[in-house]
Amino acid sequence: MPVASDSAAAGVSRSAGSNTSRVQDARLSFRERVTSIAGAGGAILDFGCGTGTDAAWYAQRGHRVVAYDVSPGMVEVLKLRCQHDIESRRIALAVGGLDAMEHALKAGGPVAVIAANFAVLNHVQDLGPLLHQLAAHLLPGGALVGTVLNPLYRHDMRRSWWWRSAFRTLGAGPIQQNGKVTSYRHFVRAMRRAAGPEFVVEEVCAARSGTRLGMLDSDFLFVTLRRQP
């Protein structure tokens, strides 16, 4: 399951942690989607939790959270931020490979929602095997809610790197800048193929609302994949 480099992932995480009103509005909208689907007290897997900003928000609202990230450095920051929630067992940590995530999920039981915020899924080249693995830990009727990079964001389409990779990766494929893979492009039709048979794509919408050109003006998309019975 090839993934982009840790440094690329850290770059997205730093961007996601910025305090611009646009980013914060998108973050709040995403969180509210997650908790609405989870229901009161529903368990959440924060997949690619980073420094724990979202995990802390979920825990403070009564949700049990499994916070997973591949980066030990990110999780060390999370431990400082969420010390009380970890000690009270509202947040369970998993760091490293997917086997660590599996262990934490098996210990706590299935979750109502898997939250994958700020383009964490764009660091996975082939979504199919990952979605198959995650589906096994969702309650019936649960959902994966993700934020993905918009492959048709109009400001990106002005840049040379977008066109260099566009035609060979019309479904999904690497985005390269300065000769390095920074992330992977996922068009909606490619996500639909990767999602089956465990998931159906329930919704894809712009993370930014009220823009003149709709999805073309939004750098991120919200994607909801509903777990099939």
PDB file of C-alpha atoms in Angstrom, residues 113-193:
ATOM      1  CA  VAL A 113     -17.381   6.678  12.014  1.00  0.00           C
ATOM      2  CA  ILE A 114     -13.907   6.730  10.526  1.00  0.00           C
ATOM      3  CA  ALA A 115     -12.736  10.331  10.149  1.00  0.00           C
ATOM      4  CA  ALA A 116      -9.910  11.003   7.680  1.00  0.00           C
ATOM      5  CA  ASN A 117      -9.442  14.758   7.641  1.00  0.00           C
ATOM      6  CA  PHE A 118      -7.226  17.046   5.563  1.00  0.00           C
ATOM      7  CA  ALA A 119      -6.194  14.819   2.681  1.00  0.00           C
ATOM      8  CA  VAL A 120      -4.766  11.887   4.627  1.00  0.00           C
ATOM      9  CA  LEU A 121      -6.284   9.567   1.992  1.00  0.00           C
ATOM     10  CA  ASN A 122      -4.277  11.388  -0.683  1.00  0.00           C
ATOM     11  CA  HIS A 123      -1.141   9.841   0.807  1.00  0.00           C
ATOM     12  CA  VAL A 124      -2.377   6.369  -0.124  1.00  0.00           C
ATOM     13  CA  GLN A 125      -1.802   5.261  -3.704  1.00  0.00           C
ATOM     14  CA  ASP A 126      -4.291   2.373  -3.827  1.00  0.00           C
ATOM     15  CA  LEU A 127      -7.359   3.046  -1.703  1.00  0.00           C
ATOM     16  CA  GLY A 128      -9.015  -0.331  -2.301  1.00  0.00           C
ATOM     17  CA  PRO A 129      -7.024  -2.480   0.173  1.00  0.00           C
ATOM     18  CA  LEU A 130      -7.137   0.236   2.838  1.00  0.00           C
ATOM     19  CA  LEU A 131     -10.906   0.717   2.548  1.00  0.00           C
ATOM     20  CA  HIS A 132     -11.415  -3.036   2.713  1.00  0.00           C
ATOM     21  CA  GLN A 133      -9.368  -3.156   5.923  1.00  0.00           C
ATOM     22  CA  LEU A 134     -11.153  -0.189   7.497  1.00  0.00           C
ATOM     23  CA  ALA A 135     -14.628  -1.494   6.644  1.00  0.00           C
ATOM     24  CA  ALA A 136     -14.124  -4.444   8.979  1.00  0.00           C
ATOM     25  CA  HIS A 137     -14.030  -2.049  11.947  1.00  0.00           C
ATOM     26  CA  LEU A 138     -17.195  -0.072  11.182  1.00  0.00           C
ATOM     27  CA  LEU A 139     -20.580  -0.748  12.692  1.00  0.00           C
ATOM     28  CA  PRO A 140     -23.326  -1.640  10.185  1.00  0.00           C
ATOM     29  CA  GLY A 141     -24.533   1.580   8.604  1.00  0.00           C
ATOM     30  CA  GLY A 142     -21.446   3.449   9.764  1.00  0.00           C
ATOM     31  CA  ALA A 143     -19.454   5.704   7.477  1.00  0.00           C
ATOM     32  CA  LEU A 144     -16.021   6.889   6.495  1.00  0.00           C
ATOM     33  CA  VAL A 145     -15.938  10.673   6.232  1.00  0.00           C
ATOM     34  CA  GLY A 146     -12.887  12.071   4.487  1.00  0.00           C
ATOM     35  CA  THR A 147     -11.455  15.306   3.193  1.00  0.00           C
ATOM     36  CA  VAL A 148      -9.563  14.835  -0.069  1.00  0.00           C
ATOM     37  CA  LEU A 149      -7.674  17.164  -2.361  1.00  0.00           C
ATOM     38  CA  ASN A 150      -9.909  18.378  -5.168  1.00  0.00           C
ATOM     39  CA  PRO A 151      -8.309  17.037  -8.380  1.00  0.00           C
ATOM     40  CA  LEU A 152     -10.128  19.740 -10.376  1.00  0.00           C
ATOM     41  CA  TYR A 153      -9.353  22.746  -8.175  1.00  0.00           C
ATOM     42  CA  ARG A 154      -9.047  25.581 -10.668  1.00  0.00           C
ATOM     43  CA  HIS A 155      -6.079  27.291  -9.013  1.00  0.00           C
ATOM     44  CA  ASP A 156      -4.081  24.037  -9.138  1.00  0.00           C
ATOM     45  CA  MET A 157      -4.987  23.686 -12.815  1.00  0.00           C
ATOM     46  CA  ARG A 158      -2.999  26.857 -13.503  1.00  0.00           C
ATOM     47  CA  ARG A 159       0.221  25.168 -12.404  1.00  0.00           C
ATOM     48  CA  SER A 160       2.566  23.202 -14.616  1.00  0.00           C
ATOM     49  CA  TRP A 161       2.802  20.185 -12.253  1.00  0.00           C
ATOM     50  CA  TRP A 162      -0.966  19.634 -12.572  1.00  0.00           C
ATOM     51  CA  TRP A 163      -0.786  19.309 -16.349  1.00  0.00           C
ATOM     52  CA  ARG A 164       2.378  17.206 -16.316  1.00  0.00           C
ATOM     53  CA  SER A 165       0.598  14.472 -14.387  1.00  0.00           C
ATOM     54  CA  ALA A 166      -3.024  15.006 -15.432  1.00  0.00           C
ATOM     55  CA  PHE A 167      -3.288  12.831 -18.516  1.00  0.00           C
ATOM     56  CA  ARG A 168      -1.502   9.776 -17.155  1.00  0.00           C
ATOM     57  CA  THR A 169      -3.484   9.834 -13.903  1.00  0.00           C
ATOM     58  CA  LEU A 170      -7.059  10.518 -14.925  1.00  0.00           C
ATOM     59  CA  GLY A 171      -8.350   8.091 -12.293  1.00  0.00           C
ATOM     60  CA  ALA A 172      -5.712   8.049  -9.592  1.00  0.00           C
ATOM     61  CA  GLY A 173      -1.981   8.504  -9.597  1.00  0.00           C
ATOM     62  CA  PRO A 174       1.005  10.390  -8.227  1.00  0.00           C
ATOM     63  CA  ILE A 175       1.285  14.158  -8.128  1.00  0.00           C
ATOM     64  CA  GLN A 176       4.922  15.143  -8.455  1.00  0.00           C
ATOM     65  CA  GLN A 177       6.601  18.430  -7.635  1.00  0.00           C
ATOM     66  CA  ASN A 178      10.340  18.902  -8.112  1.00  0.00           C
ATOM     67  CA  GLY A 179      10.608  15.229  -9.049  1.00  0.00           C
ATOM     68  CA  LYS A 180       9.133  13.967  -5.769  1.00  0.00           C
ATOM     69  CA  VAL A 181       5.774  12.327  -5.156  1.00  0.00           C
ATOM     70  CA  THR A 182       3.870  14.597  -2.763  1.00  0.00           C
ATOM     71  CA  SER A 183       0.451  12.928  -2.893  1.00  0.00           C
ATOM     72  CA  TYR A 184      -1.886  10.873  -5.072  1.00  0.00           C
ATOM     73  CA  ARG A 185      -4.784  12.177  -7.116  1.00  0.00           C
ATOM     74  CA  HIS A 186      -8.168  10.502  -6.525  1.00  0.00           C
ATOM     75  CA  PHE A 187     -11.012  11.321  -8.891  1.00  0.00           C
ATOM     76  CA  VAL A 188     -14.533  10.462  -7.735  1.00  0.00           C
ATOM     77  CA  ARG A 189     -14.938   7.588 -10.177  1.00  0.00           C
ATOM     78  CA  ALA A 190     -11.698   6.035  -8.895  1.00  0.00           C
ATOM     79  CA  MET A 191     -12.947   6.324  -5.323  1.00  0.00           C
ATOM     80  CA  ARG A 192     -16.195   4.618  -6.313  1.00  0.00           C
ATOM     81  CA  ARG A 193     -14.256   1.693  -7.761  1.00  0.00           C
TER      82      ARG A 193
END
